[in-house]
Coordinates of C-alpha atoms in Angstrom, one line a residue:
M1 CA 0.0 0.0 0.0
P2 CA 1.2 3.6 -0.7
L3 CA 3.0 5.4 2.2
L4 CA 2.4 9.2 2.6
N5 CA 4.3 11.7 4.8
K6 CA 2.6 14.1 7.1
D7 CA 2.1 16.6 4.3
G8 CA 0.3 14.0 2.2
E9 CA 3.1 13.5 -0.2
F10 CA 3.9 10.1 -1.5
S11 CA 7.1 8.7 0.0
G12 CA 7.0 5.0 -1.0
Y13 CA 5.2 1.7 -0.4
R14 CA 4.7 -0.5 2.6
G15 CA 4.0 -4.3 2.3
V16 CA 3.9 -7.6 4.1
S17 CA 5.3 -10.9 2.7
S18 CA 4.5 -14.5 4.0
N19 CA 6.7 -17.5 3.9
I20 CA 4.7 -20.2 2.2
T21 CA 7.5 -22.7 2.0
E22 CA 5.9 -25.1 4.4
Q23 CA 2.6 -24.8 2.5
K24 CA 4.3 -25.6 -0.8
L25 CA 6.2 -28.5 0.8
A26 CA 3.0 -29.9 2.3
E27 CA 1.3 -29.6 -1.1
T28 CA 4.3 -31.3 -2.7
Q29 CA 4.2 -34.0 -0.1
Q30 CA 0.5 -34.5 -0.6
Q31 CA 1.1 -35.0 -4.3
I32 CA 3.8 -37.5 -3.5
N33 CA 1.6 -39.3 -1.1
E34 CA -1.2 -39.4 -3.6
H35 CA 1.1 -40.7 -6.2
R36 CA 2.5 -43.3 -3.8
Y37 CA -1.1 -44.3 -2.8
R38 CA -2.1 -44.7 -6.4
R39 CA 0.9 -46.9 -7.1
L40 CA 0.2 -48.8 -3.9
Y41 CA -3.4 -49.2 -4.8
N42 CA -2.6 -50.7 -8.2
D43 CA 0.4 -52.8 -7.0
T44 CA -1.1 -54.3 -3.8
P45 CA -1.4 -58.1 -4.1
V46 CA -5.0 -58.2 -2.8
M47 CA -8.2 -57.3 -4.6
M48 CA -9.4 -53.7 -3.9
H49 CA -12.3 -51.7 -5.2
S50 CA -14.0 -48.4 -4.5
L51 CA -17.8 -47.9 -4.8
D52 CA -19.9 -44.7 -4.9
R53 CA -23.1 -44.3 -2.8
N54 CA -25.1 -46.3 -5.4
G55 CA -22.8 -49.3 -5.3
T56 CA -21.3 -48.4 -8.7
I57 CA -17.6 -49.3 -9.2
C58 CA -15.6 -46.2 -9.6
D59 CA -12.1 -47.7 -9.2
V60 CA -10.5 -51.2 -9.0
N61 CA -6.8 -52.1 -8.7
D62 CA -4.8 -54.3 -11.0
H63 CA -5.0 -57.4 -8.8
W64 CA -8.8 -57.2 -8.9
L65 CA -8.8 -57.1 -12.7
K66 CA -6.2 -59.9 -12.9
T67 CA -8.0 -62.2 -10.5
L68 CA -11.4 -61.9 -12.2
G69 CA -10.0 -61.7 -15.7
Y70 CA -11.5 -58.3 -16.8
E71 CA -10.1 -55.2 -18.5
R72 CA -10.6 -51.9 -16.6
G73 CA -13.0 -50.5 -19.3
E74 CA -15.3 -53.5 -18.8
V75 CA -15.7 -52.8 -15.0
I76 CA -15.7 -49.1 -14.3
G77 CA -19.3 -47.8 -14.1
R78 CA -20.9 -51.2 -13.5
R79 CA -22.8 -52.2 -10.4
A80 CA -20.6 -54.3 -8.0
R81 CA -23.5 -56.8 -7.5
E82 CA -23.2 -57.8 -11.1
F83 CA -20.0 -59.7 -10.2
H84 CA -21.6 -61.5 -7.2
T85 CA -23.3 -64.8 -7.0
E86 CA -27.0 -64.8 -6.1
S87 CA -26.4 -66.2 -2.7
S88 CA -23.8 -63.5 -2.1
R89 CA -26.2 -60.7 -3.0
E90 CA -28.6 -62.0 -0.4
R91 CA -25.8 -62.2 2.2
L92 CA -24.6 -58.7 1.5
L93 CA -28.2 -57.4 1.8
Q94 CA -28.2 -58.8 5.3
V95 CA -24.8 -57.2 6.1
L96 CA -25.3 -53.8 4.6
P97 CA -27.6 -52.3 7.4
Q98 CA -24.9 -53.1 10.0
F99 CA -22.2 -51.7 7.7
F100 CA -24.1 -48.4 7.3
E101 CA -24.5 -48.2 11.1
D102 CA -20.9 -49.1 12.0
G103 CA -19.1 -47.6 9.0
Y104 CA -17.0 -50.7 8.5
C105 CA -17.1 -54.5 8.2
K106 CA -14.5 -57.2 8.5
D107 CA -14.0 -60.6 7.0
I108 CA -17.4 -61.0 5.5
P109 CA -17.5 -64.2 3.4
Y110 CA -19.1 -64.1 -0.1
Q111 CA -18.4 -65.1 -3.6
L112 CA -17.3 -63.4 -6.9
R113 CA -17.9 -64.7 -10.4
K114 CA -14.9 -64.4 -12.8
K115 CA -15.3 -63.5 -16.4
N116 CA -14.9 -67.1 -17.4
G117 CA -17.8 -68.1 -15.1
Q118 CA -15.6 -69.6 -12.3
V119 CA -16.7 -68.7 -8.8
I120 CA -14.1 -67.8 -6.1
D121 CA -14.7 -67.4 -2.3
V122 CA -13.3 -64.2 -0.7
L123 CA -13.4 -62.4 2.6
I124 CA -14.2 -58.7 2.3
S125 CA -13.3 -55.9 4.7
A126 CA -14.5 -52.4 4.0
N127 CA -14.6 -48.8 5.3
G128 CA -17.3 -46.3 4.6
F129 CA -16.8 -42.5 4.2
K130 CA -19.5 -39.9 4.9
D131 CA -19.9 -36.3 4.0
S132 CA -20.4 -33.5 6.5
A133 CA -24.2 -34.3 6.6
G134 CA -23.5 -37.9 7.5
N135 CA -24.4 -39.4 4.2
F136 CA -22.4 -42.2 2.7
I137 CA -20.4 -41.1 -0.3
R138 CA -17.9 -43.9 -0.9
S139 CA -16.7 -47.2 0.4
D140 CA -13.2 -48.7 0.0
A141 CA -12.9 -52.5 0.3
T142 CA -10.1 -55.1 0.3
M143 CA -10.9 -58.7 -0.7
I144 CA -8.7 -61.7 0.2
D145 CA -9.1 -65.0 -1.6
V146 CA -9.6 -67.5 1.3
T147 CA -7.6 -70.2 -0.5
I148 CA -4.5 -68.1 0.2
Q149 CA -2.7 -69.5 3.1
K150 CA -1.3 -67.4 5.9
R151 CA -3.9 -64.6 5.7
Y152 CA -2.2 -62.9 8.6
D153 CA 1.0 -62.8 6.5
T154 CA -0.8 -61.1 3.7
L155 CA -2.4 -58.6 6.1
S156 CA 0.9 -57.8 7.7
E157 CA 2.4 -57.3 4.2
I158 CA -0.4 -54.8 3.4
H159 CA 0.2 -53.0 6.7
E160 CA 3.9 -52.8 6.0
T161 CA 3.5 -51.4 2.5
L162 CA 0.8 -49.0 3.5
L163 CA 3.0 -47.7 6.3
K164 CA 5.7 -46.9 3.8
E165 CA 3.5 -45.5 1.0
S166 CA 0.4 -43.9 2.5
E167 CA -0.2 -42.8 6.0
R168 CA -3.8 -42.0 5.4
K169 CA -4.8 -45.3 3.9
Y170 CA -2.7 -47.2 6.4
R171 CA -4.6 -45.7 9.3
A172 CA -8.0 -46.4 7.7
I173 CA -7.1 -50.1 7.4
I174 CA -5.7 -50.6 10.9
K175 CA -8.6 -48.7 12.4
S176 CA -11.0 -51.2 11.1
A177 CA -9.0 -54.2 12.5
A178 CA -10.7 -56.3 15.1
D179 CA -7.4 -57.2 16.7
A180 CA -5.0 -54.8 18.6
I181 CA -2.3 -53.5 16.3
F182 CA 0.9 -52.1 17.6
V183 CA 3.7 -50.4 15.6
V184 CA 6.9 -50.5 17.6
D185 CA 10.3 -48.8 16.9
I186 CA 13.0 -51.1 18.0
T187 CA 15.9 -49.2 16.4
N188 CA 17.4 -47.9 19.6
D189 CA 15.2 -49.1 22.4
P190 CA 15.5 -52.8 23.1
Y191 CA 12.1 -52.8 24.7
G192 CA 10.3 -51.1 21.8
R193 CA 8.9 -47.6 21.7
L194 CA 5.3 -47.5 20.7
I195 CA 4.9 -45.2 17.7
D196 CA 1.4 -46.1 16.7
V197 CA -1.6 -48.2 17.9
N198 CA -5.2 -48.7 16.7
Q199 CA -8.4 -48.1 18.6
T200 CA -8.8 -51.8 19.5
A201 CA -5.4 -51.7 21.3
C202 CA -6.6 -48.7 23.3
E203 CA -9.8 -50.4 24.2
S204 CA -8.2 -53.7 25.2
L205 CA -5.6 -52.1 27.5
G206 CA -7.7 -49.2 28.9
Y207 CA -5.3 -46.5 27.8
S208 CA -5.8 -43.5 25.5
K209 CA -3.7 -43.4 22.4
D210 CA -1.7 -40.5 23.7
E211 CA -0.9 -42.5 26.8
L212 CA 0.3 -45.5 24.9
L213 CA 2.5 -43.4 22.6
T214 CA 4.6 -42.4 25.7
M215 CA 5.1 -46.1 26.6
T216 CA 7.2 -49.0 25.6
V217 CA 6.3 -52.7 25.0
A218 CA 7.8 -53.4 28.5
D219 CA 5.0 -51.3 30.1
I220 CA 2.2 -53.5 28.8
E221 CA 3.8 -56.9 28.1
V222 CA 4.0 -59.1 31.2
K223 CA 6.4 -61.8 29.9
L224 CA 8.8 -59.7 27.8
D225 CA 12.3 -61.0 27.2
T226 CA 14.4 -59.0 29.7
S227 CA 17.7 -59.9 28.1
K228 CA 20.0 -57.3 26.7
E229 CA 18.8 -57.7 23.2
G230 CA 15.1 -57.6 24.1
L231 CA 12.9 -57.1 21.0
R232 CA 16.0 -56.7 18.8
N233 CA 15.9 -60.5 18.5
Y234 CA 13.1 -59.9 16.0
K235 CA 15.1 -57.7 13.6
S236 CA 16.4 -60.6 11.6
P237 CA 15.3 -61.7 9.1
P238 CA 13.1 -58.8 8.2
G239 CA 9.6 -59.8 6.8
E240 CA 9.4 -63.1 8.7
V241 CA 6.3 -63.6 10.7
T242 CA 6.7 -64.8 14.2
T243 CA 3.9 -66.0 16.6
L244 CA 4.3 -65.4 20.3
Y245 CA 2.2 -66.3 23.3
G246 CA 2.2 -64.2 26.5
A247 CA 0.1 -61.8 28.5
Q248 CA -0.6 -58.1 28.6
R249 CA -1.3 -55.8 31.5
R250 CA -4.2 -53.4 31.4
K251 CA -4.1 -49.9 32.9
D252 CA -6.1 -51.2 36.0
G253 CA -3.4 -53.8 36.6
S254 CA -5.3 -56.8 35.4
E255 CA -3.7 -59.2 33.0
F256 CA -5.1 -61.2 30.1
P257 CA -3.5 -63.8 27.7
V258 CA -2.7 -62.9 24.1
S259 CA -1.2 -64.4 21.0
V260 CA 0.9 -61.9 19.0
R261 CA 1.9 -62.2 15.4
T262 CA 4.9 -59.9 14.7
R263 CA 6.8 -58.9 11.5
A264 CA 10.0 -56.8 11.5
I265 CA 10.3 -54.1 8.8
K266 CA 13.5 -52.4 7.9
Y267 CA 12.6 -48.8 6.8
D268 CA 15.6 -46.7 5.8
D269 CA 17.7 -46.9 9.0
H270 CA 14.8 -47.9 11.2
Y271 CA 13.6 -51.2 12.4
I272 CA 9.9 -51.2 12.9
L273 CA 8.0 -54.1 14.5
V274 CA 4.3 -54.5 13.5
A275 CA 2.5 -56.7 16.0
V276 CA -1.1 -57.9 15.8
A277 CA -2.3 -59.0 19.3
R278 CA -5.4 -61.1 19.9
D279 CA -7.0 -61.5 23.3
E280 CA -7.1 -65.3 24.0
T281 CA -9.2 -65.2 27.2
E282 CA -12.2 -66.6 25.5
N283 CA -10.3 -69.2 23.6
L284 CA -8.5 -70.3 26.7
S285 CA -11.8 -70.4 28.6
Y286 CA -13.2 -72.5 25.8
Q287 CA -10.2 -74.8 26.0
E288 CA -10.5 -75.1 29.8
A289 CA -14.2 -75.8 29.4
L290 CA -13.4 -78.5 26.9
E291 CA -10.8 -80.0 29.2
E292 CA -13.3 -79.8 32.1
A293 CA -16.0 -81.4 30.0
K294 CA -13.6 -84.1 28.9
T295 CA -12.7 -84.8 32.5
R296 CA -16.4 -84.8 33.5
A297 CA -17.2 -87.1 30.6
E298 CA -14.3 -89.5 31.5
S299 CA -15.5 -89.4 35.1
A300 CA -19.1 -90.1 34.1
L301 CA -17.9 -92.9 31.8
A302 CA -15.9 -94.4 34.7
E303 CA -18.9 -94.1 37.0
A304 CA -21.1 -95.6 34.4
E305 CA -18.7 -98.5 33.9
Q306 CA -18.5 -98.9 37.7
A307 CA -22.3 -98.8 37.9
S308 CA -22.6 -101.3 35.1
R309 CA -20.2 -103.6 36.9
A310 CA -22.0 -103.1 40.1
K311 CA -25.3 -103.9 38.4
S312 CA -23.9 -107.0 36.8
D313 CA -22.5 -108.1 40.1
F314 CA -25.8 -107.3 41.8
L315 CA -27.8 -109.3 39.3
A316 CA -25.4 -112.3 39.7
N317 CA -25.5 -112.1 43.5
M318 CA -29.2 -111.5 43.6
S319 CA -29.9 -114.4 41.3
H320 CA -27.8 -116.6 43.5
E321 CA -29.4 -115.2 46.7
L322 CA -32.9 -115.7 45.4
R323 CA -32.4 -119.1 44.0
T324 CA -30.8 -120.5 47.2
P325 CA -34.0 -120.1 49.4
L326 CA -36.3 -120.9 46.5
N327 CA -34.4 -124.1 45.8
A328 CA -34.7 -125.0 49.5
I329 CA -38.4 -124.2 49.5
N330 CA -39.0 -126.3 46.4
G331 CA -36.8 -129.1 47.5
F332 CA -38.3 -129.6 50.9
S333 CA -41.9 -129.1 49.6
E334 CA -41.3 -131.8 47.0
T335 CA -39.8 -134.1 49.6
L336 CA -42.8 -133.5 51.9
E337 CA -45.2 -134.3 49.0
I338 CA -43.3 -137.5 48.1
L339 CA -43.1 -138.8 51.7
N340 CA -46.7 -138.0 52.3
Q341 CA -47.8 -139.9 49.1
K342 CA -45.8 -142.9 50.2
G343 CA -47.1 -142.7 53.8
M344 CA -43.6 -142.3 55.1
L345 CA -44.1 -138.7 56.5
S346 CA -43.7 -138.6 60.3
T347 CA -44.8 -135.6 62.4
E348 CA -41.2 -134.9 63.5
K349 CA -39.9 -135.0 59.9
A350 CA -42.8 -132.8 58.6
S351 CA -42.1 -130.3 61.4
E352 CA -38.4 -130.2 60.5
Y353 CA -39.0 -129.7 56.8
L354 CA -41.6 -127.0 57.5
D355 CA -39.1 -125.2 59.7
Y356 CA -36.6 -125.3 56.7
I357 CA -39.3 -124.0 54.4
K358 CA -40.3 -121.3 56.8
G359 CA -36.7 -120.2 57.3
S360 CA -36.0 -120.1 53.6
S361 CA -39.3 -118.1 53.0
K362 CA -38.3 -115.5 55.6
H363 CA -34.8 -115.2 54.1
L364 CA -36.3 -114.8 50.6
L365 CA -38.8 -112.2 51.9
G366 CA -36.0 -110.3 53.6
L367 CA -34.0 -110.1 50.4
I368 CA -37.1 -108.8 48.5
N369 CA -37.9 -106.3 51.2
D370 CA -34.4 -104.9 51.2
L371 CA -34.5 -104.5 47.4
L372 CA -37.9 -102.8 47.6
D373 CA -36.9 -100.6 50.4
Y374 CA -33.9 -99.4 48.4
L375 CA -36.0 -98.7 45.4
A376 CA -38.5 -96.8 47.5
I377 CA -35.6 -94.7 49.0
E378 CA -34.3 -94.0 45.5
A379 CA -37.7 -92.9 44.3
G380 CA -38.3 -90.8 47.4
K381 CA -41.3 -92.8 48.5
L382 CA -40.1 -94.6 51.6
E383 CA -42.4 -93.7 54.6
L384 CA -41.4 -93.7 58.3
N385 CA -43.9 -94.5 61.0
R386 CA -42.3 -92.7 64.0
V387 CA -43.3 -93.6 67.5
L388 CA -41.7 -93.2 70.9
T389 CA -39.6 -96.2 71.4
N390 CA -37.8 -97.8 74.4
V391 CA -34.2 -98.3 73.5
D392 CA -33.7 -101.3 75.9
E393 CA -36.6 -103.2 74.3
L394 CA -35.5 -102.2 70.8
V395 CA -32.0 -103.7 71.3
E396 CA -33.3 -106.8 73.1
E397 CA -35.8 -107.6 70.3
S398 CA -33.1 -107.1 67.6
V399 CA -30.6 -109.3 69.4
L400 CA -33.2 -112.1 69.9
M401 CA -33.7 -112.3 66.1
L402 CA -30.0 -113.2 65.7
A403 CA -29.5 -115.2 68.9
K404 CA -29.9 -118.6 67.2
R405 CA -27.4 -117.8 64.4
I406 CA -24.8 -116.4 66.8
D407 CA -25.3 -119.5 69.0
D408 CA -25.0 -121.9 66.1
N409 CA -21.7 -120.2 65.2
N410 CA -20.4 -120.7 68.8
Q411 CA -19.9 -116.9 69.0
T412 CA -20.0 -114.9 72.3
L413 CA -22.6 -112.1 72.5
N414 CA -22.3 -109.3 75.0
V415 CA -25.1 -106.7 75.3
S416 CA -24.8 -103.5 77.3
V417 CA -27.5 -100.9 77.6
E418 CA -27.1 -97.8 79.9
T419 CA -29.8 -97.3 82.5
D420 CA -32.4 -94.5 82.2
L421 CA -31.9 -93.9 78.5
P422 CA -34.6 -91.6 77.1
D423 CA -37.1 -93.0 74.6
I424 CA -36.5 -92.0 71.0
M425 CA -38.9 -91.1 68.2
V426 CA -38.2 -93.6 65.4
D427 CA -39.7 -96.1 63.1
Q428 CA -39.2 -99.3 65.2
L429 CA -39.3 -101.7 62.3
R430 CA -36.7 -99.7 60.3
I431 CA -34.3 -99.3 63.2
K432 CA -34.7 -103.1 64.0
Q433 CA -34.0 -103.7 60.4
V434 CA -30.7 -101.7 60.7
L435 CA -29.6 -103.5 63.9
V436 CA -30.4 -106.9 62.4
N437 CA -28.4 -106.1 59.3
L438 CA -25.4 -104.9 61.4
L439 CA -25.6 -108.0 63.7
T440 CA -26.0 -110.3 60.7
N441 CA -22.8 -108.8 59.2
A442 CA -21.0 -109.1 62.5
S443 CA -21.8 -112.8 62.8
K444 CA -21.2 -113.5 59.1
F445 CA -17.6 -112.0 59.1
T446 CA -16.6 -113.2 62.6
P447 CA -15.1 -116.7 62.8
E448 CA -16.5 -119.5 64.9
G449 CA -15.6 -118.8 68.6
G450 CA -15.4 -115.0 68.0
S451 CA -17.1 -112.3 70.0
I452 CA -19.8 -109.8 69.2
A453 CA -20.8 -106.8 71.4
V454 CA -23.8 -104.5 71.3
R455 CA -23.8 -101.3 73.4
A456 CA -26.4 -98.5 73.7
A457 CA -25.4 -95.3 75.5
M458 CA -25.8 -91.5 75.3
G459 CA -23.4 -89.8 73.0
S460 CA -22.5 -86.1 72.4
H461 CA -25.0 -83.4 71.3
A462 CA -27.9 -85.2 72.9
N463 CA -27.6 -88.2 70.5
L464 CA -28.2 -91.8 71.4
N465 CA -25.4 -94.2 70.1
I466 CA -26.0 -97.9 69.4
T467 CA -22.7 -99.7 68.6
T468 CA -22.0 -103.1 67.3
K469 CA -18.5 -104.5 67.5
D470 CA -17.1 -107.8 66.3
S471 CA -13.7 -109.6 66.4
G472 CA -14.0 -110.6 62.7
Q473 CA -11.7 -110.2 59.7
G474 CA -12.2 -106.4 59.4
M475 CA -11.8 -104.1 56.3
D476 CA -9.4 -101.5 55.0
E477 CA -10.6 -97.9 54.0
E478 CA -11.1 -98.9 50.4
E479 CA -13.2 -101.9 51.3
I480 CA -15.3 -99.8 53.6
Q481 CA -16.2 -97.4 50.8
I482 CA -17.0 -100.4 48.5
A483 CA -19.2 -101.9 51.2
L484 CA -21.2 -98.7 51.5
E485 CA -22.0 -98.6 47.8
R486 CA -25.2 -100.2 46.4
F487 CA -24.5 -103.8 45.6
G488 CA -20.9 -103.3 46.5
R489 CA -19.0 -106.3 47.8
A490 CA -15.5 -105.8 49.2
N491 CA -12.8 -108.4 48.6
S492 CA -13.2 -109.5 52.2
S493 CA -16.8 -110.6 51.3
A494 CA -15.6 -113.3 49.0
G495 CA -17.1 -116.7 50.0
H496 CA -19.9 -115.1 52.1
E497 CA -23.6 -114.8 51.0
G498 CA -25.1 -111.4 50.5
T499 CA -26.4 -108.9 48.0
G500 CA -24.3 -105.9 49.0
L501 CA -27.5 -104.0 50.1
G502 CA -27.3 -104.4 53.9
L503 CA -24.9 -101.6 54.8
P504 CA -25.9 -99.0 52.2
L505 CA -29.6 -99.6 53.0
S506 CA -28.9 -99.3 56.8
R507 CA -27.1 -96.0 56.2
E508 CA -30.0 -94.6 54.2
L509 CA -32.5 -95.6 56.8
I510 CA -30.4 -93.9 59.5
L511 CA -30.0 -90.7 57.4
A512 CA -33.8 -90.8 57.0
H513 CA -34.0 -90.5 60.8
D514 CA -31.6 -87.5 60.7
G515 CA -28.9 -89.7 62.2
Q516 CA -25.5 -90.8 61.2
M517 CA -23.7 -94.2 60.8
N518 CA -19.9 -94.5 61.2
I519 CA -17.8 -97.5 60.4
E520 CA -14.3 -98.1 62.0
S521 CA -12.4 -101.2 60.8
R522 CA -8.9 -102.6 60.3
P523 CA -8.0 -105.8 58.6
G524 CA -7.7 -108.6 61.2
L525 CA -8.9 -106.4 64.0
G526 CA -12.7 -106.5 63.5
T527 CA -15.3 -103.9 62.7
T528 CA -17.1 -101.3 64.8
V529 CA -20.3 -99.7 63.5
T530 CA -21.9 -96.8 65.5
V531 CA -25.4 -95.6 64.8
S532 CA -26.2 -92.1 66.2
L533 CA -29.8 -91.1 66.5
P534 CA -31.3 -87.8 67.8
V535 CA -33.1 -88.3 71.0
N536 CA -35.8 -85.7 70.2
G537 CA -36.5 -87.1 66.7
R538 CA -36.0 -85.2 63.5
S539 CA -36.1 -81.5 63.4
G540 CA -39.1 -79.9 61.7
S541 CA -42.3 -82.0 61.1
A542 CA -42.0 -85.4 62.9
T543 CA -44.8 -87.7 63.7
D544 CA -45.8 -88.4 67.3
S545 CA -46.9 -91.6 68.9
S546 CA -50.2 -91.5 66.9
G547 CA -48.3 -93.3 64.1
E548 CA -48.6 -90.6 61.4
S549 CA -45.9 -91.1 58.7
D550 CA -43.2 -89.0 57.1
S551 CA -42.4 -89.3 53.4
I552 CA -38.6 -89.4 52.8
P553 CA -37.6 -87.0 50.0
N554 CA -35.6 -88.3 47.1
R555 CA -31.8 -88.5 47.8
D556 CA -29.0 -89.1 45.4
I557 CA -27.8 -92.5 46.5

């Protein structure tokens, strides 16, 4: 502008100049970047295309044309759907609403038809771009032939090339990645200075991008190599993909397992490490669940096999146990009939044979009752008829039922009942059944001339204890556990009759009375079984002396 003096006379010009060197350099760099991007776009070894808002192809790269067998002039201006199979058109119609909402998609499977009619399967990943009003104006997509192996190698190659050639396009691609991507400078820092990360990395670690760019890999990687070389071990050979497994640390201090695929890039004098990290928490949980399921299946199979063996053993034992008294009944009955027909049956012989038949019948009935009781317990339908019961009479009546057997075996029986024991609210028949089972076992497994003791006394916690003790062969811990299983018969039971129901049935009947049954035994030192019953009956609803019954709920036995 003109410059005048105080008299208004022209004395010269005054002006301002601006240094636009940076602006010109930026414009030149932009042109270089665009040129590099164009070259990258055409030379990238994956299929790429760009569509306008109507789905019309406005650009494709050379690899797209080469793969599908078209010339550029045959493609530009045509709708992209013309190159899709019918099923792929339907699939993309399902995907597009989510794509318009999110602005990106990743690894969507669909099919393209080549010019010669051949169909290829590809995975497409795309980013959408909007104008200031929020309307879609263009989408850029990359397509990878899924027959190509090492898809991560291809992706890393794309990332590496884009990093060199186009900052803008590089960021667009890594931003859409579902895995965490880290770009690490390992030129001077052996623990890797983070120079770029994507949004997924920020979200997985809980840091902002600005925070991560002030950190090294050592700040987030839990199991980093602390040797002098550190991450420099991955410099050579450049371009080789390495898979690592470790753990990363979040901002809140929590850790999570990751698998990391890394590739070293030598760029001028710099060594850059591109790492794609995937959170393996869900995968490890899945693997653990599989292992747990496998363990459970193996355990269930073992239990099923054991149950099958127990069932087979039970059927064999029960068949023998049922046939023995039935054979006796049939044999003595036929003998009675024959002797009677021949007029040779005396009163004494008839009485003897009838006693045998009666004894066998009672034994058979006991076996059947035990089996039915156990089935009732298993179905939750066993009923208890609780009444106030005198302990002295209960023990005496139970002992009398086994007195003959014990006497026949020349065994000594000692019975001890404390005075002034309180009455207990129990089902008399069921508790007698338990005591008879315990005394039968004691007599069965005690040699001739041995001793058996029965004692009733008050125990701790206001419980009444009834104990049977014998001087028999005894059992070890493993045999005790087997004996308490349904139809289980320990090794020490070999050569003795029985179905393997006595002890487990007795335990269930005691549990039904809210009591406990404890077995102490050692091989060669005999067995002691203690039944502990609450003096005041079961807690909650229990019947009184009127004889009302309780239904025992189903229990896993």
